[in-house]
């Protein structure tokens, strides 16, 4: 009988574990998806409102507003392709492609870069102590002109610094 090796033999015992970090990331993704769906729904509703014919009250308000506009302003309103009149009688500017992409959040900084986390205080203290130990080890193992003593390497300097750090604790 040949020896059979299964994939399960190499898996860790906690392979299927679902920890808090996974739950948090899943929750954040769900929240982002929900917010994106809500924004798309609002945009769709706005677009549908723009396609509806003008109501009679909105038409009256629009005509009264246009009566106050000078001929030069009226010419720019008519000839500007980015301006449109909504079903509520409002003159709005249609969003450019750049604005649409920006509003989608696809290229937002949060989506591209990971969250910036502050270093732990414990690490700061460790690094500060290690740098002082490195200064001391370098001064012990180097000559006055800055070159390493005979038979010593940078690895020896690091070992000495680690030993000094251990004594410091």
Short mmCIF file of C-alpha atoms in Angstrom, two decimals:
data_model
loop_
_atom_site.label_atom_id
_atom_site.label_comp_id
_atom_site.label_asym_id
_atom_site.label_seq_id
_atom_site.Cartn_x
_atom_site.Cartn_y
_atom_site.Cartn_z
CA UNK A 1 0.00 0.00 0.00
CA UNK A 2 1.62 3.34 -1.06
CA UNK A 3 1.94 6.21 1.38
CA UNK A 4 -0.79 8.80 0.70
CA UNK A 5 -0.36 12.44 1.72
CA UNK A 6 -3.47 14.60 1.98
CA UNK A 7 -3.69 18.41 1.87
CA UNK A 8 -5.28 18.34 5.32
CA UNK A 9 -2.03 16.98 6.75
CA UNK A 10 -0.30 20.29 6.04
CA UNK A 11 -3.06 22.64 7.22
CA UNK A 12 -2.83 24.31 10.58
CA UNK A 13 -5.42 23.41 13.18
CA UNK A 14 -6.78 26.97 13.18
CA UNK A 15 -6.98 27.14 9.35
CA UNK A 16 -10.71 27.79 9.22
CA UNK A 17 -10.63 30.22 12.15
CA UNK A 18 -12.52 33.49 11.61
CA UNK A 19 -10.97 36.13 13.86
CA UNK A 20 -12.02 39.69 14.73
CA UNK A 21 -9.79 41.23 12.08
CA UNK A 22 -11.56 39.25 9.32
CA UNK A 23 -14.93 40.23 10.77
CA UNK A 24 -13.90 43.90 10.88
CA UNK A 25 -12.66 43.86 7.26
CA UNK A 26 -15.86 42.13 6.13
CA UNK A 27 -17.95 44.69 8.00
CA UNK A 28 -16.00 47.58 6.41
CA UNK A 29 -16.46 46.10 2.92
CA UNK A 30 -20.18 45.63 3.53
CA UNK A 31 -20.47 49.21 4.77
CA UNK A 32 -18.61 50.57 1.72
CA UNK A 33 -20.77 48.50 -0.65
CA UNK A 34 -23.94 49.68 1.09
CA UNK A 35 -22.84 53.31 0.85
CA UNK A 36 -21.95 52.90 -2.83
CA UNK A 37 -25.39 51.34 -3.52
CA UNK A 38 -27.11 54.20 -1.69
CA UNK A 39 -25.20 56.82 -3.72
CA UNK A 40 -26.02 55.06 -6.98
CA UNK A 41 -29.70 54.88 -6.03
CA UNK A 42 -29.77 58.60 -5.20
CA UNK A 43 -28.06 59.40 -8.51
CA UNK A 44 -30.53 57.19 -10.39
CA UNK A 45 -33.47 58.95 -8.69
CA UNK A 46 -32.01 62.35 -9.63
CA UNK A 47 -31.57 61.22 -13.23
CA UNK A 48 -35.17 59.95 -13.35
CA UNK A 49 -36.39 63.28 -11.96
CA UNK A 50 -34.48 65.06 -14.73
CA UNK A 51 -36.17 62.94 -17.42
CA UNK A 52 -39.73 63.65 -16.21
CA UNK A 53 -41.66 66.43 -17.97
CA UNK A 54 -41.94 69.76 -16.18
CA UNK A 55 -44.86 70.15 -13.81
CA UNK A 56 -47.09 73.15 -14.38
CA UNK A 57 -45.95 74.93 -11.20
CA UNK A 58 -42.28 74.30 -12.05
CA UNK A 59 -42.90 75.58 -15.57
CA UNK A 60 -44.43 78.80 -14.20
CA UNK A 61 -41.47 79.32 -11.84
CA UNK A 62 -39.02 78.69 -14.67
CA UNK A 63 -40.70 81.14 -17.04
CA UNK A 64 -40.84 83.82 -14.34
CA UNK A 65 -37.13 83.26 -13.62
CA UNK A 66 -36.24 83.37 -17.32
CA UNK A 67 -38.13 86.67 -17.74
CA UNK A 68 -35.65 88.28 -15.35
CA UNK A 69 -32.61 86.94 -17.32
CA UNK A 70 -30.89 89.22 -19.82
CA UNK A 71 -30.52 88.14 -23.45
CA UNK A 72 -26.77 87.54 -23.03
CA UNK A 73 -27.30 85.23 -20.01
CA UNK A 74 -30.13 83.47 -21.83
CA UNK A 75 -27.85 82.84 -24.83
CA UNK A 76 -25.20 81.23 -22.58
CA UNK A 77 -27.83 79.08 -20.85
CA UNK A 78 -29.22 77.81 -24.17
CA UNK A 79 -25.83 77.23 -25.85
CA UNK A 80 -24.08 75.59 -22.88
CA UNK A 81 -24.40 71.78 -23.33
CA UNK A 82 -23.47 71.09 -19.72
CA UNK A 83 -26.55 72.94 -18.40
CA UNK A 84 -29.91 71.18 -18.17
CA UNK A 85 -33.31 71.89 -16.69
CA UNK A 86 -34.59 69.40 -14.11
CA UNK A 87 -38.25 68.40 -13.75
CA UNK A 88 -38.50 70.74 -10.77
CA UNK A 89 -37.58 73.67 -13.00
CA UNK A 90 -34.03 74.08 -11.73
CA UNK A 91 -31.18 74.82 -14.09
CA UNK A 92 -28.36 72.46 -13.15
CA UNK A 93 -24.96 71.63 -14.55
CA UNK A 94 -24.57 67.99 -15.63
CA UNK A 95 -21.54 66.39 -13.98
CA UNK A 96 -18.49 65.86 -16.13
CA UNK A 97 -16.91 62.44 -16.54
CA UNK A 98 -14.19 63.48 -14.11
CA UNK A 99 -16.81 64.41 -11.48
CA UNK A 100 -18.62 61.11 -12.00
CA UNK A 101 -15.41 59.15 -11.51
CA UNK A 102 -14.50 61.19 -8.42
CA UNK A 103 -17.98 60.65 -6.93
CA UNK A 104 -17.75 56.88 -7.47
CA UNK A 105 -14.91 56.68 -4.91
CA UNK A 106 -13.08 54.12 -7.02
CA UNK A 107 -9.85 56.10 -7.03
CA UNK A 108 -10.13 57.62 -3.56
CA UNK A 109 -7.01 57.63 -1.43
CA UNK A 110 -8.63 55.34 1.11
CA UNK A 111 -9.30 52.69 -1.53
CA UNK A 112 -5.75 52.76 -2.90
CA UNK A 113 -3.53 53.18 0.16
CA UNK A 114 -3.74 51.21 3.40
CA UNK A 115 -4.56 53.02 6.62
CA UNK A 116 -1.56 54.74 8.14
CA UNK A 117 -0.98 53.33 11.60
CA UNK A 118 1.08 55.00 14.27
CA UNK A 119 4.09 53.05 15.56
CA UNK A 120 3.71 51.43 18.94
CA UNK A 121 5.32 53.22 21.89
CA UNK A 122 7.08 49.99 22.78
CA UNK A 123 8.81 50.00 19.39
CA UNK A 124 9.86 53.65 19.82
CA UNK A 125 11.48 52.88 23.17
CA UNK A 126 13.21 49.77 21.77
CA UNK A 127 14.57 51.66 18.76
CA UNK A 128 15.84 54.52 20.92
CA UNK A 129 17.64 52.09 23.24
CA UNK A 130 19.06 50.12 20.32
CA UNK A 131 20.44 53.25 18.67
CA UNK A 132 22.22 54.27 21.87
CA UNK A 133 23.65 50.75 22.20
CA UNK A 134 24.79 50.88 18.55
CA UNK A 135 26.58 54.17 19.23
CA UNK A 136 28.39 52.62 22.19
CA UNK A 137 29.26 49.39 20.31
CA UNK A 138 30.57 51.38 17.33
CA UNK A 139 32.77 53.51 19.60
CA UNK A 140 34.18 50.36 21.25
CA UNK A 141 34.92 48.47 18.04
CA UNK A 142 36.22 51.26 15.79
CA UNK A 143 39.55 53.10 15.74
CA UNK A 144 39.82 56.87 16.07
CA UNK A 145 39.94 57.24 12.27
CA UNK A 146 36.58 55.41 11.97
CA UNK A 147 37.70 52.10 10.49
CA UNK A 148 36.86 48.82 12.24
CA UNK A 149 39.49 47.22 14.45
CA UNK A 150 41.47 44.27 13.06
CA UNK A 151 39.39 41.10 12.88
CA UNK A 152 36.10 42.87 13.61
CA UNK A 153 33.15 43.13 11.23
CA UNK A 154 29.88 45.02 11.20
CA UNK A 155 28.22 41.79 12.37
CA UNK A 156 30.39 41.91 15.51
CA UNK A 157 29.26 45.51 16.10
CA UNK A 158 25.62 44.46 15.84
CA UNK A 159 26.15 41.47 18.15
CA UNK A 160 27.79 43.75 20.72
CA UNK A 161 24.91 46.24 20.45
CA UNK A 162 22.35 43.47 20.97
CA UNK A 163 24.27 42.20 24.00
CA UNK A 164 24.36 45.74 25.46
CA UNK A 165 20.63 46.08 24.81
CA UNK A 166 19.97 42.83 26.65
CA UNK A 167 22.00 44.09 29.64
CA UNK A 168 20.05 47.36 29.57
CA UNK A 169 16.73 45.59 30.18
#
